[in-house]
PDB file of C-alpha atoms in Angstrom:
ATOM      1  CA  UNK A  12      16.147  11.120 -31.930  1.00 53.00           C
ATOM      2  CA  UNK A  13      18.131  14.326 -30.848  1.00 66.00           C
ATOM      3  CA  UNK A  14      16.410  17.010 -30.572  1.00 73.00           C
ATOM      4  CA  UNK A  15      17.396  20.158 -32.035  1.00 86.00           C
ATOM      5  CA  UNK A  16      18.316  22.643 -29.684  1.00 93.00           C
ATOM      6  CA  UNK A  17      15.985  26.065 -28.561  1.00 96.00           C
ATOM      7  CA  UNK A  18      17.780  29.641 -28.160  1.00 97.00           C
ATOM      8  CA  UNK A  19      15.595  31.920 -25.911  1.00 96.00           C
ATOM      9  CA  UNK A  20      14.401  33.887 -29.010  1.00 96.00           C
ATOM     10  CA  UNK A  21      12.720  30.449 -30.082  1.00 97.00           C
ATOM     11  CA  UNK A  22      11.605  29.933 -26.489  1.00 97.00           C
ATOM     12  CA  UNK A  23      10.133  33.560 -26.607  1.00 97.00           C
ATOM     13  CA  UNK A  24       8.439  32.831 -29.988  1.00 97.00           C
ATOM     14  CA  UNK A  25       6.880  29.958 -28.424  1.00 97.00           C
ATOM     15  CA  UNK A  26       5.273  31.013 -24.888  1.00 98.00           C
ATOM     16  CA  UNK A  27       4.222  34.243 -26.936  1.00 97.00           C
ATOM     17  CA  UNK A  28       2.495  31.932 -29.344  1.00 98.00           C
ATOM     18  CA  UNK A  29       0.664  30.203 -26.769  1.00 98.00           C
ATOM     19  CA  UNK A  30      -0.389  32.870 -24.700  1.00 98.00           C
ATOM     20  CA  UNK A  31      -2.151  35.040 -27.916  1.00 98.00           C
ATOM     21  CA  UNK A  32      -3.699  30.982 -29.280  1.00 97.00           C
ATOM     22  CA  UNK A  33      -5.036  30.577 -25.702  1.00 98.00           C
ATOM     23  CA  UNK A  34      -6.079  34.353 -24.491  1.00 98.00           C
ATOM     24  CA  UNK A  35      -3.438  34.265 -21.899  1.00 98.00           C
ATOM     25  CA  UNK A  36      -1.120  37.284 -20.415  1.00 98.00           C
ATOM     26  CA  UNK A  37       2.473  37.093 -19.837  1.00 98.00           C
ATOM     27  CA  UNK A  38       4.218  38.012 -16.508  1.00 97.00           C
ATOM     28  CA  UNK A  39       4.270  42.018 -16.126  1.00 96.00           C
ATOM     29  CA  UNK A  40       7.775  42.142 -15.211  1.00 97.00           C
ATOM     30  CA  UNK A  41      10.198  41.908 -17.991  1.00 97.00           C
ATOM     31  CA  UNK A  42      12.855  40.488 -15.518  1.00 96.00           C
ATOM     32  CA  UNK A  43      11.069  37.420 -13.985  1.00 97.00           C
ATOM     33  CA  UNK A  44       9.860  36.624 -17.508  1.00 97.00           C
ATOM     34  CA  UNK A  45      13.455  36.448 -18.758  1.00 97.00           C
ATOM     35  CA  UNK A  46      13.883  34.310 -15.711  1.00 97.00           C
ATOM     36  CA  UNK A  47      11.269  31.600 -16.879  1.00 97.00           C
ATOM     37  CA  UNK A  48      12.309  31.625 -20.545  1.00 97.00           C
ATOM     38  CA  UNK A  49      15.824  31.085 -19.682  1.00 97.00           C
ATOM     39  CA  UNK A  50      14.401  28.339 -17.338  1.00 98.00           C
ATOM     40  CA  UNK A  51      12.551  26.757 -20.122  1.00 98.00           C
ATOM     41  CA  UNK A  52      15.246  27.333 -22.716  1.00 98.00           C
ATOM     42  CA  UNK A  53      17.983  24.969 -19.997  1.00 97.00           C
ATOM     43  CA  UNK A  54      15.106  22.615 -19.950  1.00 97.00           C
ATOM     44  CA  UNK A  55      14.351  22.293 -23.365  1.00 97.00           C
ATOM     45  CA  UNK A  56      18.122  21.943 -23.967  1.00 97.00           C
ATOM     46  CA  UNK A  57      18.918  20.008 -21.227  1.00 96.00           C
ATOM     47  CA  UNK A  58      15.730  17.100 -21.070  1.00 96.00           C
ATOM     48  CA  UNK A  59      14.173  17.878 -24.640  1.00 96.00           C
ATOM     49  CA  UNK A  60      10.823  19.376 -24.128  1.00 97.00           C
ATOM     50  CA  UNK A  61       9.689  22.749 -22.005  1.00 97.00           C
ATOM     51  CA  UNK A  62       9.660  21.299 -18.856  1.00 97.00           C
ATOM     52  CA  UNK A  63       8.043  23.198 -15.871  1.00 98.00           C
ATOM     53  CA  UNK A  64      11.224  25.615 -14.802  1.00 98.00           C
ATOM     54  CA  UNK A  65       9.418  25.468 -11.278  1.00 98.00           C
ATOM     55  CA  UNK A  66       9.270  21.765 -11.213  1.00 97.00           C
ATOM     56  CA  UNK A  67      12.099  19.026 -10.551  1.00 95.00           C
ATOM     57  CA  UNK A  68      11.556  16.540 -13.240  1.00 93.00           C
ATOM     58  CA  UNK A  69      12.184  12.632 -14.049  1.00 92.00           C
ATOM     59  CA  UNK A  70      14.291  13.248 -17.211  1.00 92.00           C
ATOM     60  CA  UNK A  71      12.041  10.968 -18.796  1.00 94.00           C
ATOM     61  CA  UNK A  72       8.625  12.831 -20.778  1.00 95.00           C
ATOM     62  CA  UNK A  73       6.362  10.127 -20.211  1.00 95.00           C
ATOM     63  CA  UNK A  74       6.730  10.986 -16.606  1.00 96.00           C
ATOM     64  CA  UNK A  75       6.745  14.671 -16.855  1.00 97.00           C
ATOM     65  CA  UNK A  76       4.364  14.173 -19.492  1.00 97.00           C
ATOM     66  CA  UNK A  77       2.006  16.331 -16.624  1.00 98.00           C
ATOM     67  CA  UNK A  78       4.197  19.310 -16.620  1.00 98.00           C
ATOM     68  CA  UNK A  79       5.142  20.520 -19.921  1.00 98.00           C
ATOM     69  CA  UNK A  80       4.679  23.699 -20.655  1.00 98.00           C
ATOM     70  CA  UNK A  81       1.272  24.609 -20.508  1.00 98.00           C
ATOM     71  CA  UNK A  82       1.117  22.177 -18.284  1.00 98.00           C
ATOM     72  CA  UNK A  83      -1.869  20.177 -17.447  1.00 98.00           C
ATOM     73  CA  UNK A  84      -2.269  22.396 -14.077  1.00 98.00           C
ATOM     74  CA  UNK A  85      -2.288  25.607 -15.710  1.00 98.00           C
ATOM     75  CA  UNK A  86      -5.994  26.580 -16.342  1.00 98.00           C
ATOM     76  CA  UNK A  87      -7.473  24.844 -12.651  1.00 98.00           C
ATOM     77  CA  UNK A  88      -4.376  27.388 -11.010  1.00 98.00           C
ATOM     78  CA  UNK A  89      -5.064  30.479 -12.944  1.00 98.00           C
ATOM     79  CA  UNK A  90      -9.154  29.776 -12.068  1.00 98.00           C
ATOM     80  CA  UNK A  91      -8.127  29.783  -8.395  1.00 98.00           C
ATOM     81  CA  UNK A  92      -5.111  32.353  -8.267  1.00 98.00           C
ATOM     82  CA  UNK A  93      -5.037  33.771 -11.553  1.00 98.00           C
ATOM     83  CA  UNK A  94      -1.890  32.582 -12.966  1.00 98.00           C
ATOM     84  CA  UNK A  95      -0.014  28.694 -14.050  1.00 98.00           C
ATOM     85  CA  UNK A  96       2.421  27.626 -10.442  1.00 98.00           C
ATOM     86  CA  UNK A  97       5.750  28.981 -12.247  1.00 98.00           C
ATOM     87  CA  UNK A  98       3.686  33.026 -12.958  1.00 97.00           C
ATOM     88  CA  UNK A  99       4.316  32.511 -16.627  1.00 98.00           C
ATOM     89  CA  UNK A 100       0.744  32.722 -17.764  1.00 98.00           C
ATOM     90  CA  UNK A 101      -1.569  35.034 -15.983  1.00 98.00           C
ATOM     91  CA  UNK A 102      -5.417  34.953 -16.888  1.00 98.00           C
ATOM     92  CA  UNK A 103      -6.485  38.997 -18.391  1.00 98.00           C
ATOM     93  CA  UNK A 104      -7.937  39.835 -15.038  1.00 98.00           C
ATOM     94  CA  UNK A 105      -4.810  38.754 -13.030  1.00 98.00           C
ATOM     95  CA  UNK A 106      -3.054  40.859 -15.722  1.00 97.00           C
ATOM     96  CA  UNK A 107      -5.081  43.482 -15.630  1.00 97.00           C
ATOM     97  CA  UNK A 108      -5.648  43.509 -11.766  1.00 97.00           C
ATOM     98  CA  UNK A 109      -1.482  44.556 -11.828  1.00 95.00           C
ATOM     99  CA  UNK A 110      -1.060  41.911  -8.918  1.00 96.00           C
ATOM    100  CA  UNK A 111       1.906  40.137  -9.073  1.00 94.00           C
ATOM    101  CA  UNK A 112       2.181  36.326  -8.836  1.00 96.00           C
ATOM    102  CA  UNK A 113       3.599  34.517  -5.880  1.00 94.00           C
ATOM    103  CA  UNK A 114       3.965  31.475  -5.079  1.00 95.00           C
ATOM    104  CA  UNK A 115       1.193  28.763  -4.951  1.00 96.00           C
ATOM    105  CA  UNK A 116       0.655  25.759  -3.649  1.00 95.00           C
ATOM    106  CA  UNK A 117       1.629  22.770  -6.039  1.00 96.00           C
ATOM    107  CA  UNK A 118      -1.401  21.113  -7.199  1.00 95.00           C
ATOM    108  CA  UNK A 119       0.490  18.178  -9.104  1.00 96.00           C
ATOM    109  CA  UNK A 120      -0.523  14.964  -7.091  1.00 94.00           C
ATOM    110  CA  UNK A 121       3.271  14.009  -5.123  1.00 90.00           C
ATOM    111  CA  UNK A 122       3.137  10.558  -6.470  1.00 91.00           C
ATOM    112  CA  UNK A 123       4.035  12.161  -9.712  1.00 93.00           C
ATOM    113  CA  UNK A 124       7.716  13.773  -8.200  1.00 88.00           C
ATOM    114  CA  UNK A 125      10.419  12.403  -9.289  1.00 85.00           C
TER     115      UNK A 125
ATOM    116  CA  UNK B  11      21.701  17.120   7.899  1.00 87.00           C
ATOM    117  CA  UNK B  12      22.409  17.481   4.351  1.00 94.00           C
ATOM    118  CA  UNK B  13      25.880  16.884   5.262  1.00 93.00           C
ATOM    119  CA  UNK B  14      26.951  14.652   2.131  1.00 94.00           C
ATOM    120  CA  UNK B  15      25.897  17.851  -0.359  1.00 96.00           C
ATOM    121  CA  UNK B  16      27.903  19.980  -1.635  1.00 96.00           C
ATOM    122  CA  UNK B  17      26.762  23.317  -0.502  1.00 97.00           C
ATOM    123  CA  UNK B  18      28.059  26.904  -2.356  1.00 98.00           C
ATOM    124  CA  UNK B  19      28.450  29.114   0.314  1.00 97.00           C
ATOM    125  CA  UNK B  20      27.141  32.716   0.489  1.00 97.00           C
ATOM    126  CA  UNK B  21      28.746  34.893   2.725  1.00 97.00           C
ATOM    127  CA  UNK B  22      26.526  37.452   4.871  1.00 96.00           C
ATOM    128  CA  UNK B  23      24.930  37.840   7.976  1.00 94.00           C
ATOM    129  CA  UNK B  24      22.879  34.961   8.231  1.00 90.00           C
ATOM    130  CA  UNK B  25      20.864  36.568  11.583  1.00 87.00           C
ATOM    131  CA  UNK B  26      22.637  33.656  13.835  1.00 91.00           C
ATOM    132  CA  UNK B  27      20.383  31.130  12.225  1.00 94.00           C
ATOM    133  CA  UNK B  28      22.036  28.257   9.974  1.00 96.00           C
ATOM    134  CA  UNK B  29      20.151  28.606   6.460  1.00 97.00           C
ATOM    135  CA  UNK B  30      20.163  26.174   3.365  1.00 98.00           C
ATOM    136  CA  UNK B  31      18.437  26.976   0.443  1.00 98.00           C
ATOM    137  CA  UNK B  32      17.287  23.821  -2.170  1.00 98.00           C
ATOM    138  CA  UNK B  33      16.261  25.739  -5.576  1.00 98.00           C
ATOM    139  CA  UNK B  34      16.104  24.777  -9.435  1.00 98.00           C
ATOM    140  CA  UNK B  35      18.503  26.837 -11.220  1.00 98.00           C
ATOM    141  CA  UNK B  36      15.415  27.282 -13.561  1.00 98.00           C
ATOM    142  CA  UNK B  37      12.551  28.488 -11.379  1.00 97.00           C
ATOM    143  CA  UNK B  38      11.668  32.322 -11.337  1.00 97.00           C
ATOM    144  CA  UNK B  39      10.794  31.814  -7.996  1.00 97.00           C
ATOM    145  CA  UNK B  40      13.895  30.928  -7.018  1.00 98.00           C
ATOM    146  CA  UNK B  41      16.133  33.493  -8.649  1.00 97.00           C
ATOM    147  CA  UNK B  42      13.797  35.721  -6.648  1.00 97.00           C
ATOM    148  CA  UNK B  43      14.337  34.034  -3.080  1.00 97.00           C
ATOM    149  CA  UNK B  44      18.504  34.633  -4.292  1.00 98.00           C
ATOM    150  CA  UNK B  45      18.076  37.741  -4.898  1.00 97.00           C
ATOM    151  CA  UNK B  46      15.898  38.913  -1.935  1.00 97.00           C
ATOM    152  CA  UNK B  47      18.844  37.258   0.248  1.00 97.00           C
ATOM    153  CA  UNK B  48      21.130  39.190  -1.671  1.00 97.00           C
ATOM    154  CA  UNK B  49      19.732  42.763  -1.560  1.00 97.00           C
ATOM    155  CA  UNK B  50      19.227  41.952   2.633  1.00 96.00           C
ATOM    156  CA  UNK B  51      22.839  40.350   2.598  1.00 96.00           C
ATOM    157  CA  UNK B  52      21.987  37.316   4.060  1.00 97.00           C
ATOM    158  CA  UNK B  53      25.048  34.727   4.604  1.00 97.00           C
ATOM    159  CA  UNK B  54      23.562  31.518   3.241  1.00 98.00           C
ATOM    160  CA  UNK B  55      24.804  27.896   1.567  1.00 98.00           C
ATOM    161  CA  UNK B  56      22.571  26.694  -1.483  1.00 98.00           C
ATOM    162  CA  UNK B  57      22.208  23.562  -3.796  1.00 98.00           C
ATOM    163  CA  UNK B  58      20.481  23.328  -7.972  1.00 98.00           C
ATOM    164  CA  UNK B  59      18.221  20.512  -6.639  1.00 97.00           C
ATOM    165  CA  UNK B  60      18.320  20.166 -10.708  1.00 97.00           C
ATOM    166  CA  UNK B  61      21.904  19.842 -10.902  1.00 96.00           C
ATOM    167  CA  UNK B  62      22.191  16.494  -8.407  1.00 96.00           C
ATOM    168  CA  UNK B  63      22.509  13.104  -9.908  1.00 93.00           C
ATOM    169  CA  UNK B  64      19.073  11.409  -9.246  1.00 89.00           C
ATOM    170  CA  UNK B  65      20.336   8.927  -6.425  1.00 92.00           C
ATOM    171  CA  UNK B  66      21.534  11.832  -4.330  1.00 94.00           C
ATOM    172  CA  UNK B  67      18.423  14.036  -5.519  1.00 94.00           C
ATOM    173  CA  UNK B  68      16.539  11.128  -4.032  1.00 94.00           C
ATOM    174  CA  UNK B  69      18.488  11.047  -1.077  1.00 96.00           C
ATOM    175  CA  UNK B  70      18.206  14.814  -0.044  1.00 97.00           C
ATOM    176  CA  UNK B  71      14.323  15.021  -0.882  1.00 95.00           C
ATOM    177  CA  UNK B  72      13.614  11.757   1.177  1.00 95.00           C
ATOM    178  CA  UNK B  73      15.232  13.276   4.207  1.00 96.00           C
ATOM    179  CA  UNK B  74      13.478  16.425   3.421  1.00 97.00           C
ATOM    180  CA  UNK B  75      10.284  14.961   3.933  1.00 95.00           C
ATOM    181  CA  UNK B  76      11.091  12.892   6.558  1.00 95.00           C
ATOM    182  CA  UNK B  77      12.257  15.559   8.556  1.00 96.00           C
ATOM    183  CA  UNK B  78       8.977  18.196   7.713  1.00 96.00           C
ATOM    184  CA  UNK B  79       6.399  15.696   6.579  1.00 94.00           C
ATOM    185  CA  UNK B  80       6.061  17.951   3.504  1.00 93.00           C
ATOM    186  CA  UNK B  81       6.942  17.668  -0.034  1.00 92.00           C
ATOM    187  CA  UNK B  82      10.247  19.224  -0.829  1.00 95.00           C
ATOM    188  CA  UNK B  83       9.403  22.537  -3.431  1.00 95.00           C
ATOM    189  CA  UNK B  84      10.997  25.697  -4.980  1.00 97.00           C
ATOM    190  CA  UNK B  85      12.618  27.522  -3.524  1.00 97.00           C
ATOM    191  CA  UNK B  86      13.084  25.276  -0.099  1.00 98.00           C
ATOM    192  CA  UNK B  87      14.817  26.967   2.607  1.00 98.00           C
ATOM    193  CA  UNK B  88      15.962  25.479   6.015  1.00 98.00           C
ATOM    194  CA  UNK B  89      16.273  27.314   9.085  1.00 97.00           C
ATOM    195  CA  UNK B  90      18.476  25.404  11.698  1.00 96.00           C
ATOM    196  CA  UNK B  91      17.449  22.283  10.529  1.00 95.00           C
ATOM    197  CA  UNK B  92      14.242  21.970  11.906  1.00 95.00           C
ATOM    198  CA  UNK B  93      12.217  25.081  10.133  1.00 96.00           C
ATOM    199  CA  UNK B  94      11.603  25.629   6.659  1.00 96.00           C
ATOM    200  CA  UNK B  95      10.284  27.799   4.329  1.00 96.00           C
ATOM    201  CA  UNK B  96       8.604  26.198   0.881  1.00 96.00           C
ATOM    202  CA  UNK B  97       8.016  28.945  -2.124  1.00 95.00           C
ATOM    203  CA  UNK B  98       9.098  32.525  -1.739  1.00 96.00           C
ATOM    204  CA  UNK B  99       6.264  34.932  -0.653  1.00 94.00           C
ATOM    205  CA  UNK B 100       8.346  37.767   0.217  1.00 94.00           C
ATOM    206  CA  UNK B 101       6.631  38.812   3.640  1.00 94.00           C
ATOM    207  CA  UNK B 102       6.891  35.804   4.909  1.00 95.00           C
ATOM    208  CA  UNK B 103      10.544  35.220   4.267  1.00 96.00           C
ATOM    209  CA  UNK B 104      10.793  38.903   5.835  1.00 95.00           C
ATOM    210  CA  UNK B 105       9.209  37.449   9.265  1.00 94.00           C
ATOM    211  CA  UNK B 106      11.071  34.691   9.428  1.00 94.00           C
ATOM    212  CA  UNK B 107      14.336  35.957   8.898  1.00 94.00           C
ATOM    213  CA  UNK B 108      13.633  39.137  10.994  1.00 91.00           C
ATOM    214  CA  UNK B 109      14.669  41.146   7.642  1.00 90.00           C
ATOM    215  CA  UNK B 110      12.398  44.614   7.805  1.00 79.00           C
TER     216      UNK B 110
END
């Protein structure tokens, strides 16, 4: 079945939605931000589901299944470095801390890359 | 290394080192590591690791780890073809490139 296709207003709706259902903060800086949801909006688009705009992916959900957005590593990496491995969702004290996420290492287990 | 893929090249002073950057055209992280080469005008040739057909994806990520016994991530970059730099943390691409 085709999915219907996402503009970044939708994407925006979306990541919004889920940060406010699950107590989460969004990046601080308006720029990187617009980064991921442009990243998720290709993805969406391009594979059919919010793939992990940090992560290469299989094409295939049942194999990224793992990393859709939240993905299943988001709360165990924002519990050790406050925020999900792409710096979309930041936990209130990261937020509030005004640190800025970097990079982290990738907890997804490597026999899961494509 | 790398020679079958098709590289865009970005012209700068690359600090006499050879550098080739693997990103996702998606990742935040990425568009970061571009644009931190671009404000220190860093010559450069890059691939979309997203944008390869999966056989030659395969291809360049096998070699990547064959080569650094590590698992290729976002942004990748390789110095000379035998350093790298995995994720953009913006001191340390500073001390590797020698960019103050």
């Amino acid at each position: 079945m085709k999915h219907k296709r996402k503009t970044k207003e939708d994407v925006k709706l979306f990541v919004e939605q889920v940060s406010v259902h699950k107590g989460w903060k969004l990046h601080p800086d308006p720029l990187f931000l617009d980064y991921l949801m442009e990243g998720l909006t290709v993805n969406y688009n391009r594979y059919g589901y919010f793939q992990c705009p940090c992560r290469d992916s299989w094409g295939e959900r049942e194999k990224d299944g793992d990393i859709v957005c939240p993905c299943d590593y988001c709360v165990p990496d924002q519990s050790d470095y406050g925020h999900c491995f792409c710096g979309l969702f930041l936990t209130v004290a990261f937020s509030e801390s005004g640190k800025i996420p970097q990079s982290i290492p990738e907890r997804r287990p490597p026999e899961r890359y494509p | 290394m790398f020679d079958y893929v098709d590289f865009t090249e970005v012209p700068g002073d690359s600090r006499g080192h050879e550098l080739k950057l693997f990103a996702l055209s998606t990742c935040g992280f990425c568009k970061r590591a571009i644009a931190f080469l671009k404000e220190n005008e860093v010559g450069y040739s890059y691939v979309y690791v997203d944008r390869l057909q999966m056989g030659e994806k395969k291809r360049v990520k096998d070699e990547f780890y064959k080569r650094f016994m590590t698992q290729m991530l976002y942004p990748a970059l390789v110095i000379d073809g035998n350093d790298t730099l995995v994720g953009f943390t913006e001191e340390a691409w500073k001390q590797k490139l020698g960019v103050e």
